[in-house]
Short mmCIF file of C-alpha atoms in Angstrom, two decimals:
data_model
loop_
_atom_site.label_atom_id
_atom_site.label_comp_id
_atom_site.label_asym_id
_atom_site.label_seq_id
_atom_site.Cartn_x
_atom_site.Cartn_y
_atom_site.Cartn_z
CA UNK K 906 31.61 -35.46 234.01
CA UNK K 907 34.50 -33.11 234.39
CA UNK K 908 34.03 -29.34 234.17
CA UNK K 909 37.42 -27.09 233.25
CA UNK K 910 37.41 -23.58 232.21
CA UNK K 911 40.74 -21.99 230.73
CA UNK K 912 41.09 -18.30 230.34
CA UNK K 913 42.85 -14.98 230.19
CA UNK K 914 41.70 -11.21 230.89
CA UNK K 915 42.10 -7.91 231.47
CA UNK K 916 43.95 -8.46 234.92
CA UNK K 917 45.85 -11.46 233.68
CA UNK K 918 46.81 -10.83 230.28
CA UNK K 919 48.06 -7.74 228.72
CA UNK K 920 45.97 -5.97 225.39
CA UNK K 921 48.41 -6.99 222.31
CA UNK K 922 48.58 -10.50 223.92
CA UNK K 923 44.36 -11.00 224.52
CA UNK K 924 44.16 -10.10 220.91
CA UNK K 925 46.44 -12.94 219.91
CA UNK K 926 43.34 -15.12 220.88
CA UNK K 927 40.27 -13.48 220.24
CA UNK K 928 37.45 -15.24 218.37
CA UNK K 929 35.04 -13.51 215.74
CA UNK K 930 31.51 -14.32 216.52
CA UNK K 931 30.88 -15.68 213.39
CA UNK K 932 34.02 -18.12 212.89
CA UNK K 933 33.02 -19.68 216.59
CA UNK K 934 31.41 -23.01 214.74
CA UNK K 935 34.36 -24.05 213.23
CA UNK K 936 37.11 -22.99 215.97
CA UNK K 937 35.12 -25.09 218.75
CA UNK K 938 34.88 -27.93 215.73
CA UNK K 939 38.97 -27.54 216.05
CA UNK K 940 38.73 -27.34 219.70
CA UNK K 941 36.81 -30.38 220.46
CA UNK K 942 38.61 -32.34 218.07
CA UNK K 943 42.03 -31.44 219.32
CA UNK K 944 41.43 -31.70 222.61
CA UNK K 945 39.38 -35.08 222.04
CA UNK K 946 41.85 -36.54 220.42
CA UNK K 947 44.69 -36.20 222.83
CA UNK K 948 42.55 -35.93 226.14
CA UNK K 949 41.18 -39.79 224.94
CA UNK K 950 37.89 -38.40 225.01
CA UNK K 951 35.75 -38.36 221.47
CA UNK K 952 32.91 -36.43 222.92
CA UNK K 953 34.09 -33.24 224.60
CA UNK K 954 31.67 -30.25 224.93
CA UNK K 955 32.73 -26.66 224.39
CA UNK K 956 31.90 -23.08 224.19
CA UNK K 957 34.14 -19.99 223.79
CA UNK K 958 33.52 -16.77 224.90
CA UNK K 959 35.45 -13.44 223.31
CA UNK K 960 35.21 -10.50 224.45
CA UNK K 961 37.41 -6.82 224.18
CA UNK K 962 38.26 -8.24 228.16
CA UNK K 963 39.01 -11.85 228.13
CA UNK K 964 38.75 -15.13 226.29
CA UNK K 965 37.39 -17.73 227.77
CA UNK K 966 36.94 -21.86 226.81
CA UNK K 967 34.82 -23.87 228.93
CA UNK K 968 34.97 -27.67 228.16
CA UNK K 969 32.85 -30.37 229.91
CA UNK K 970 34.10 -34.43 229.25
CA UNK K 971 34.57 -37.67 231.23
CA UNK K 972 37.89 -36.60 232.42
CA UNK K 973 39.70 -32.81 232.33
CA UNK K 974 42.32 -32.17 229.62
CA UNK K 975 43.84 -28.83 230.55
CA UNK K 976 46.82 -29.45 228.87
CA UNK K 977 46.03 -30.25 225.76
CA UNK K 978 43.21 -27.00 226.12
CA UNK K 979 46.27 -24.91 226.64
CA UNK K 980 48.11 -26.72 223.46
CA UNK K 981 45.38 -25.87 221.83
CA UNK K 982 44.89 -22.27 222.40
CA UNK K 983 48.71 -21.14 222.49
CA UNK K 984 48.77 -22.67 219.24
CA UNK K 985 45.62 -20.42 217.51
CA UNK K 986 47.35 -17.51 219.05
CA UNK K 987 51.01 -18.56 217.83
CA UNK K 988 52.94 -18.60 221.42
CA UNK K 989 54.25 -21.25 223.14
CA UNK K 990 52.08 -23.36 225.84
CA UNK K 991 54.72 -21.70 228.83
CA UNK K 992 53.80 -17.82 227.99
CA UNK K 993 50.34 -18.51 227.19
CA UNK K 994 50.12 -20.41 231.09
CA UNK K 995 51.92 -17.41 232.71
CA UNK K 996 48.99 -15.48 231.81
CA UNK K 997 45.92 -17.77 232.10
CA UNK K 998 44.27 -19.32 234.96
CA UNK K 999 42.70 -22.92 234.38
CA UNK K 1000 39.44 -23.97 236.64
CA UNK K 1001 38.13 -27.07 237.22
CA UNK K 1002 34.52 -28.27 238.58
CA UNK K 1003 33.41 -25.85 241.37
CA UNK K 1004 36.08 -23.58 240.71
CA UNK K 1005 35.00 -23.58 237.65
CA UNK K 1006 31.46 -22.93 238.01
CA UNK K 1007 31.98 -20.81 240.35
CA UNK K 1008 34.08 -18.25 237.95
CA UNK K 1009 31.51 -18.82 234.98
CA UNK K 1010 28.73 -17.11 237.55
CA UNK K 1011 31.42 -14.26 238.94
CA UNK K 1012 31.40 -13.15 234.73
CA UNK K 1013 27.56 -13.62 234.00
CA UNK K 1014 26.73 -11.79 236.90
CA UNK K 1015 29.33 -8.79 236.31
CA UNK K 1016 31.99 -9.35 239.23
CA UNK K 1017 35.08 -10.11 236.74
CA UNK K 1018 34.36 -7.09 235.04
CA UNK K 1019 36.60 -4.44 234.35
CA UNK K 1020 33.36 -2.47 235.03
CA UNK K 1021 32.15 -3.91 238.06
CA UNK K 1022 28.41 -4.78 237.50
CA UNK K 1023 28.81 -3.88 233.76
CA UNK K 1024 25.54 -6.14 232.09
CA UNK K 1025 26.40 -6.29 228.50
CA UNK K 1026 29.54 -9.23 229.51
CA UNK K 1027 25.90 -10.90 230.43
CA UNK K 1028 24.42 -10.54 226.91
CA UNK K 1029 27.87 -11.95 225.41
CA UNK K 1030 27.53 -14.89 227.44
CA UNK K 1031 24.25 -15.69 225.75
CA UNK K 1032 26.21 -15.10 222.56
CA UNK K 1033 28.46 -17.33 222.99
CA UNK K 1034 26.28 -20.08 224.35
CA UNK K 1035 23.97 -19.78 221.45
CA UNK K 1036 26.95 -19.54 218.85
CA UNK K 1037 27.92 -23.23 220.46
CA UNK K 1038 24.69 -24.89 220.52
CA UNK K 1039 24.26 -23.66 216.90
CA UNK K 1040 27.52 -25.40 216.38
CA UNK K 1041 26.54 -28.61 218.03
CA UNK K 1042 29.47 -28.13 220.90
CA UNK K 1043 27.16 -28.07 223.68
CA UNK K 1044 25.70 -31.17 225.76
CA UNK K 1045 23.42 -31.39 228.91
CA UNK K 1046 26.71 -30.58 231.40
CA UNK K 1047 27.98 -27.22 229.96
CA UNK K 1048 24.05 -26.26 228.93
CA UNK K 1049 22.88 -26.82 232.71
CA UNK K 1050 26.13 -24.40 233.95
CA UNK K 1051 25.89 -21.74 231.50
CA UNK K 1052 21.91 -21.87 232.68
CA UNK K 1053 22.20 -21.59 235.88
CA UNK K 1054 24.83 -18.94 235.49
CA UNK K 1055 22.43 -16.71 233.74
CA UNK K 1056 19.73 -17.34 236.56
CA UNK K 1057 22.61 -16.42 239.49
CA UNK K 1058 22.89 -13.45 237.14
CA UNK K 1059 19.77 -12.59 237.18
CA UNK K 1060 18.93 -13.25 241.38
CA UNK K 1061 22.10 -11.00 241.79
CA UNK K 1062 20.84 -7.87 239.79
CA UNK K 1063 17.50 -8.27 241.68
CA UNK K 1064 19.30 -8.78 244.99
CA UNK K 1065 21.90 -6.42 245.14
CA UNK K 1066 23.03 -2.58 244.23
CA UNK K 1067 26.00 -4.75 242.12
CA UNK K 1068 25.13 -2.43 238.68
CA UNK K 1069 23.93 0.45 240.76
CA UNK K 1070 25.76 3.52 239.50
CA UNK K 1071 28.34 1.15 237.56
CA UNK K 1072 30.32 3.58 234.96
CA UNK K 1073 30.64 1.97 231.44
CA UNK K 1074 33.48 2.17 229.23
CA UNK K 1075 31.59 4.32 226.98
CA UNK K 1076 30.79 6.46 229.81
CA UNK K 1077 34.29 6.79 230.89
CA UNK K 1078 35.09 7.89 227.34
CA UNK K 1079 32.51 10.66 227.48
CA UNK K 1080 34.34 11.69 231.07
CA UNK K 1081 37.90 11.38 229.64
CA UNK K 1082 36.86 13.65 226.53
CA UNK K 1083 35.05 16.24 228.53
CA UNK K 1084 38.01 16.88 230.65
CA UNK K 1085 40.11 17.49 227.03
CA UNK K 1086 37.64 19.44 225.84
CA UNK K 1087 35.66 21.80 227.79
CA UNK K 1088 32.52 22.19 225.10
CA UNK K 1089 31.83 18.96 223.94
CA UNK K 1090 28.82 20.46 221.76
CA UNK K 1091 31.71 22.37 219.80
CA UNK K 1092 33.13 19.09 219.28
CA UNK K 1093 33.40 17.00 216.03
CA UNK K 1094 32.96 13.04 216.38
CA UNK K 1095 33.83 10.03 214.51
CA UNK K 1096 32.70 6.44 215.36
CA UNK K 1097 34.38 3.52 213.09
CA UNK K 1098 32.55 0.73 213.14
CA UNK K 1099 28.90 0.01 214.13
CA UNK K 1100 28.58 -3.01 216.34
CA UNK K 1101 27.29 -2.90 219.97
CA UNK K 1102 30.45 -1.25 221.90
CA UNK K 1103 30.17 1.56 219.09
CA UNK K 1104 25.93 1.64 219.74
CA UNK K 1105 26.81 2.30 223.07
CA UNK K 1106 29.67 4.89 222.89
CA UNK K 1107 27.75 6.86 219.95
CA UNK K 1108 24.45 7.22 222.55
CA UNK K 1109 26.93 8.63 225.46
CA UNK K 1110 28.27 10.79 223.16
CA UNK K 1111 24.94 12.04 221.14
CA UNK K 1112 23.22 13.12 224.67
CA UNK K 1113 26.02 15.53 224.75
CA UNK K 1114 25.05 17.19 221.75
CA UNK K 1115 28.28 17.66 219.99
CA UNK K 1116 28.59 19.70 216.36
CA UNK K 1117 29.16 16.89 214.09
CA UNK K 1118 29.01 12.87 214.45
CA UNK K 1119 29.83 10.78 211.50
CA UNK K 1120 30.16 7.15 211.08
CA UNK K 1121 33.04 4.88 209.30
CA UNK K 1122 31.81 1.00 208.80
CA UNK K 1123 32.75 -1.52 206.19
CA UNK K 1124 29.23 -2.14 205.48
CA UNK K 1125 27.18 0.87 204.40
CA UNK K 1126 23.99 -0.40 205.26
CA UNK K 1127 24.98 -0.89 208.95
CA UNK K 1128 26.56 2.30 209.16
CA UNK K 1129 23.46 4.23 207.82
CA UNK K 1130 20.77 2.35 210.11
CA UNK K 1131 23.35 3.08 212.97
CA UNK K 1132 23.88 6.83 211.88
CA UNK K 1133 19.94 7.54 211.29
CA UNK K 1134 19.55 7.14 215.06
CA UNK K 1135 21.70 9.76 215.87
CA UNK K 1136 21.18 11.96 212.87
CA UNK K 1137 25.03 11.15 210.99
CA UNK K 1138 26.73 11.12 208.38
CA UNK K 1139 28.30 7.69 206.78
CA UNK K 1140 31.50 7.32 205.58
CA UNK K 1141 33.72 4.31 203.72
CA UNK K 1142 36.20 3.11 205.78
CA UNK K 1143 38.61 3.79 202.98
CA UNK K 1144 37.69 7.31 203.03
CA UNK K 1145 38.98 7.25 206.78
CA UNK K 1146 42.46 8.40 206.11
CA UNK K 1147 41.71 11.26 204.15
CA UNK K 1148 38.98 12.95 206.35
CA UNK K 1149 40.73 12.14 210.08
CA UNK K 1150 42.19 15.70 210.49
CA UNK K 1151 38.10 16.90 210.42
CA UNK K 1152 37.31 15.04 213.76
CA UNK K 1153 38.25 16.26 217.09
CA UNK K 1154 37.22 12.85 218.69
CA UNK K 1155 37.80 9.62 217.22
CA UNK K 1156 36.38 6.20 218.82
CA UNK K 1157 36.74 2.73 217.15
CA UNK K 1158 35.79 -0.69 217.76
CA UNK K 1159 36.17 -2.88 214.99
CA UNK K 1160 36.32 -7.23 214.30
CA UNK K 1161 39.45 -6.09 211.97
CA UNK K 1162 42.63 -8.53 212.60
CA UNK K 1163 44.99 -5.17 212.14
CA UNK K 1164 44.76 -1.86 212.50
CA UNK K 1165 43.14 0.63 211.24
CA UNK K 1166 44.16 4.04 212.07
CA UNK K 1167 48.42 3.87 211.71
CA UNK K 1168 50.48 6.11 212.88
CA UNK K 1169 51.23 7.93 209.39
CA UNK K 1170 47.41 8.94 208.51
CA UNK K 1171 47.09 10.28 212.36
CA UNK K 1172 50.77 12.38 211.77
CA UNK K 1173 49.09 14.00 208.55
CA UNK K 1174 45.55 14.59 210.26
CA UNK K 1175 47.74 16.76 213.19
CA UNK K 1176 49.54 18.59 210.20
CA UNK K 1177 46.20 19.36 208.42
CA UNK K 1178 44.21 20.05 212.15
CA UNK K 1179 47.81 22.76 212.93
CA UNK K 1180 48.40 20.36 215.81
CA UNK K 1181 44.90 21.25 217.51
CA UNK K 1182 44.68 17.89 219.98
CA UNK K 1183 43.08 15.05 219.27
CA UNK K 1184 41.01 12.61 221.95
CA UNK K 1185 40.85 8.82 220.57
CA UNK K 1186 39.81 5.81 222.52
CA UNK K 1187 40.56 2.34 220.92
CA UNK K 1188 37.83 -0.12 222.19
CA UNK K 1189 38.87 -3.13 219.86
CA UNK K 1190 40.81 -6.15 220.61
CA UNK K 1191 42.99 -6.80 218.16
CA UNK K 1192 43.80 -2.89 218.33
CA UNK K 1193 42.25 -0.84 215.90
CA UNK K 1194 44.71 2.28 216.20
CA UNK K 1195 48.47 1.78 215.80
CA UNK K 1196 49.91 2.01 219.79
CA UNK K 1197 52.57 4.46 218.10
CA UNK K 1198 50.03 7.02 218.06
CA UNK K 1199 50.06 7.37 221.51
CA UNK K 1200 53.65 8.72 221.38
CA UNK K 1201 52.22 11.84 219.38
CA UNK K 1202 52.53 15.23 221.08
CA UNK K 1203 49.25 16.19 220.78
CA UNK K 1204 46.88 12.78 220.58
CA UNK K 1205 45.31 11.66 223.86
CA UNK K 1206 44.61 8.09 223.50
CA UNK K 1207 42.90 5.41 225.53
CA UNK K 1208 42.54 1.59 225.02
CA UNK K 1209 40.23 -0.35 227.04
CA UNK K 1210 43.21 -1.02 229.42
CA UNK K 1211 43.82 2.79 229.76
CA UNK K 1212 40.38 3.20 231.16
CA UNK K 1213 40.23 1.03 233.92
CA UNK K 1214 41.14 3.39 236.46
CA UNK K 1215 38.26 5.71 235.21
CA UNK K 1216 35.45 2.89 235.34
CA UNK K 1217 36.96 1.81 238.83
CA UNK K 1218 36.27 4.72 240.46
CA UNK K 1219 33.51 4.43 242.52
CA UNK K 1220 33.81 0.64 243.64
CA UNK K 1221 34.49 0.70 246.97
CA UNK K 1222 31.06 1.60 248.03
CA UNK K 1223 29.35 -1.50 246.37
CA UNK K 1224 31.45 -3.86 248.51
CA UNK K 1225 28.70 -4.71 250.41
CA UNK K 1226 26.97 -5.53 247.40
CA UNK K 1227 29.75 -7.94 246.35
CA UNK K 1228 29.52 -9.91 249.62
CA UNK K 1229 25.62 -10.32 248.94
CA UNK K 1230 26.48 -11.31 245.44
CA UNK K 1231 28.92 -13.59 246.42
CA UNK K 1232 26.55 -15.19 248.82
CA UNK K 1233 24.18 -15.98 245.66
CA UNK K 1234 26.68 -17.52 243.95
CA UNK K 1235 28.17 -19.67 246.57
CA UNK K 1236 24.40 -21.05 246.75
CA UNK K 1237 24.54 -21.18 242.82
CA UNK K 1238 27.91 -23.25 242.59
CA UNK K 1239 26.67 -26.05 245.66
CA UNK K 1240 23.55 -26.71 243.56
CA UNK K 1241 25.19 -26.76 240.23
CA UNK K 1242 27.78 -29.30 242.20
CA UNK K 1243 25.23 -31.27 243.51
CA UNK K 1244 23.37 -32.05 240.26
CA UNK K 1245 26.34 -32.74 238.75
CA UNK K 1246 27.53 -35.23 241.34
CA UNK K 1247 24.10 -37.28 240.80
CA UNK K 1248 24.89 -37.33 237.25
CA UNK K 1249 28.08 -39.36 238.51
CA UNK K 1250 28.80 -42.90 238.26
CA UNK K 1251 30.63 -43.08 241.62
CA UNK K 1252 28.34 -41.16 243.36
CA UNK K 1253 25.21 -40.19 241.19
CA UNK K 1254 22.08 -42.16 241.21
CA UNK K 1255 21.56 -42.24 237.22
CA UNK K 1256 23.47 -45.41 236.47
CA UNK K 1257 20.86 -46.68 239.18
CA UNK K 1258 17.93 -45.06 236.97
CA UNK K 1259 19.17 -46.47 233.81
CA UNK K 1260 19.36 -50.16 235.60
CA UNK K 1261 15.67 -49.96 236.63
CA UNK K 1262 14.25 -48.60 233.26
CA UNK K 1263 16.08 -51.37 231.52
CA UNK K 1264 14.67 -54.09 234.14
CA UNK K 1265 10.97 -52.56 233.92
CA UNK K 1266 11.49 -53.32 229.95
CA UNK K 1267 12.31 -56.45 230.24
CA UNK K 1268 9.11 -57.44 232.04
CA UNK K 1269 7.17 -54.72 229.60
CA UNK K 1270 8.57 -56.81 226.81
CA UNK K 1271 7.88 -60.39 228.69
CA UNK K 1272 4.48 -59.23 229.28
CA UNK K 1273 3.74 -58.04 225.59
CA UNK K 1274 5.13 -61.41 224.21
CA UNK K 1275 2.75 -63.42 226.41
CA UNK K 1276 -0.31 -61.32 225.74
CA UNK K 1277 0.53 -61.34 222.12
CA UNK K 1278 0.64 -65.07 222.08
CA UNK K 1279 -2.78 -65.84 223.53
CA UNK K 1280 -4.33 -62.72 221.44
CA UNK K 1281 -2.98 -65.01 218.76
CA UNK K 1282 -4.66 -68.13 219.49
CA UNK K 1283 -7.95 -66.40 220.33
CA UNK K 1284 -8.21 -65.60 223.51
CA UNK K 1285 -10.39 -62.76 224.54
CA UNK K 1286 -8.60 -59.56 224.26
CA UNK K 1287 -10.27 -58.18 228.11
CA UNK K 1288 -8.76 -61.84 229.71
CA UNK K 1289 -5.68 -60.56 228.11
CA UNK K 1290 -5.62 -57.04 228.52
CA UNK K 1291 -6.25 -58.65 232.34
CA UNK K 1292 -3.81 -60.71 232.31
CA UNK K 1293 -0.99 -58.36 230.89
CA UNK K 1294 -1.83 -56.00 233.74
CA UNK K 1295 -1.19 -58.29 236.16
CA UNK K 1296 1.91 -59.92 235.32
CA UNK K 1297 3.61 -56.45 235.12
CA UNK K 1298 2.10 -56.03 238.68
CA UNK K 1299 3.27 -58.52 240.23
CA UNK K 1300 6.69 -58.36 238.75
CA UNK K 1301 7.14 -54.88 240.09
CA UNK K 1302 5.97 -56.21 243.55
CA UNK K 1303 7.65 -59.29 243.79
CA UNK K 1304 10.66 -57.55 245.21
CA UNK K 1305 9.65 -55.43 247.71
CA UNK K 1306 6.86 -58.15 248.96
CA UNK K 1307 10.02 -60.08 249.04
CA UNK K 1308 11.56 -57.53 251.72
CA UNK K 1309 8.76 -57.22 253.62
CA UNK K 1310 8.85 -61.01 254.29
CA UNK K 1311 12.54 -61.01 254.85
CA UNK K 1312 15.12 -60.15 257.53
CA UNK K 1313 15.08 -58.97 260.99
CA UNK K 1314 12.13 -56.66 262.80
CA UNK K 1315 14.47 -53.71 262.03
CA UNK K 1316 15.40 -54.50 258.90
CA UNK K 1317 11.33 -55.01 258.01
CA UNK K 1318 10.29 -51.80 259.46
CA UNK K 1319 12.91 -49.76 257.23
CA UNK K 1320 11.42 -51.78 254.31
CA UNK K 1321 8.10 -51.15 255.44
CA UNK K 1322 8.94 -47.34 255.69
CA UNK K 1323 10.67 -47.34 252.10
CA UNK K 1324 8.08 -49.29 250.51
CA UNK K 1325 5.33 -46.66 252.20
CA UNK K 1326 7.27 -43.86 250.46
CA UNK K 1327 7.75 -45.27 246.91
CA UNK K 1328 4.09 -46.79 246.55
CA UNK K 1329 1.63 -45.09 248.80
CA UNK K 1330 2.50 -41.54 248.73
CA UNK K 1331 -0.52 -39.65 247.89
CA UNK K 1332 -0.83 -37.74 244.30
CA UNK K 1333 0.20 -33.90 244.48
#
């Protein structure tokens, strides 16, 4: 089996193109169905696994299938995202076996990051893994890296400082706003939408005590069990662009395909605020804030692009920790390459497996037959049961007694040795 990963990110790729090509959670089952089925199709392979992770930072599609078919992964995905195969390549990078594998345990385990070390790109991993073995896209090969990429993970976060002091993006938001505003208790807050980036952002925020927090969601009932955690109010989302002007801070992260916040409902909020600043970080990819806002006098704001040099502050003092990481997964990536090299019909030793389960049932079956046909005429079922034993034992003998019997001194001795091994190795 061939392993190929195709992707772009944060250092690759720039925001409004990544969210050309990122993947709700919950429409994953029937993009991989297109995925595998395009890529199938024109790679000559029916029975190609897949899984696709999305995230604010990168999209990612691993495949797994008798042979690679890069190019018609790339057809595929410039196509969902509506550019042509030549742009989309200028800003991917396409892996394949070790390489491969190799990158898959670098994200699990937090070193492609934007946040180096960050753990929650972990917990989407797991996502996406379930969200394609839920859809039926994932066999033994991609199921056995993805595995093993969450145990590297996990050796490297017990083994190293590699999330020791690591500054989230909801962190960096918190630093970025205090340095706008120098009493963030006197501050008022909005959070649109309530999924896990917004979970995170809202509990920076909160241990800062600021005057006022309020949520905007498109489901009420998420908003409010979201909101009774940090004692706010909910609001509709279409009562967003009427009540902007009473929030100082403004921080969205949303699965909408288009924004938002535009750049008209943002000019009246500074009209109705008397042009007092605003602070607003856009954490969603697609963006959930018109970029024109940015242009505004007096509105600071921050994509998740924007706060990369924030969250990379710090990283040169966990180099060290990188090189130990990087030793794990080196060690990771050989063993994931060596079980996948057994599994190899050139160089694997199942085709060799298969061979001798099929041989020992076609003496099981010879055996059965026989016994069945003297069981039949009346012989006595322990002569039988006798009988069958035997046969089977001395057909799964007859070639190694054969051995033993055969060739030079040399040749005997390494028989004698192998047979000694397979046959009289004590129980454990």
């Amino acid at each position: 089996m061939a392993v190929w990963a195709l992707g772009l990110n944060h250092t690759t790729a720039p925001l409004d193109l990544r969210g050309r090509f990122a993947f709700a959670l919950d429409q994953i089952a029937p993009t991989l169905q297109s995925l595998r089925r395009s890529v199938g199709r024109g790679g000559g392979h029916p029975e190609v696994e897949a899984a696709i992770l999305s995230t604010c930072n990168r999209t990612e599609i691993y495949c797994a299938a008798a042979q690679p078919a890069l190019d018609h992964t790339v057809g595929w995905l410039a196509e969902s995202g509506g550019v042509s195969p030549a742009l989309l390549r200028a800003h991917t990078y396409a892996l394949t076996d070790d390489q491969a594998a190799r990158h898959a345990f670098r994200v699990a385990s937090g070193l492609d990051s934007m946040v180096l070390g960050e753990a929650q790109i972990l917990g989407q991993m797991k996502d996406a893994v379930r969200a394609a073995e839920t859809a039926g896209a994932l066999g033994s090969t991609l199921n056995q890296l993805f595995q093993r990429s969450f145990a590297v993970a996990k050796e490297v976060r017990s083994s190293t400082e590699i999330g020791a002091h690591s500054i989230s993006m909801a962190a960096a938001a918190v630093r970025l706003a205090g340095q706008l505003f120098e009493r963030l208790n006197e501050t008022r807050v909005l959070f649109v939408g309530a999924g896990e980036m917004i979970d995170l952002a809202a509990t920076h925020f909160a241990a800062r005590q600021p005057a006022k927090i309020a949520i905007a969601n498109r489901s009420l009932d998420r908003g409010e069990k979201l909101a009774a955690r940090f004692g706010a109010e909910v609001m509709r989302l279409a009562d967003l662009p009427g009540r902007l002007h009473e929030f100082d801070i403004v921080v969205s992260c949303t699965a909408s395909t288009l924004p938002l916040i535009g750049l008209g409902a943002v000019e009246r909020a500074l009209k109705a605020r008397k042009h007092r600043p605003m602070f607003m970080v856009d954490l969603a990819v697609p963006r959930d804030i018109e970029p024109e806002v940015k242009q505004l006098e007096d509105v600071y704001l921050y994509t998740v692009d924007d706060l990369a040099h924030v969250v990379r502050q710090g990283e040169a003092s966990r180099q060290a920790a990188v090189a130990e990481a990087e030793t794990i997964i080196d060690a990771g990536v050989q063993s994931f390459m060596h079980w996948l090299d057994q599994r190899s019909p050139t160089g694997g030793i199942v085709p060799l497996i298969q061979q001798l389960q099929a041989q020992t049932d076609v003496w099981r079956q010879a055996e059965l037959a026989r016994a069945r046909k003297l069981l039949a005429r009346g012989d006595d079922v322990e002569a039988v049961m006798e009988a069958l034993s035997r046969g089977l034992t001395q057909k799964m003998m007859h070639g190694a007694l054969a051995e033993l019997h055969a060739g030079d001194a040399q040749a005997r001795e390494q028989t004698a040795q192998a047979v000694s091994r397979l046959f009289l190795r004590k129980e454990r």
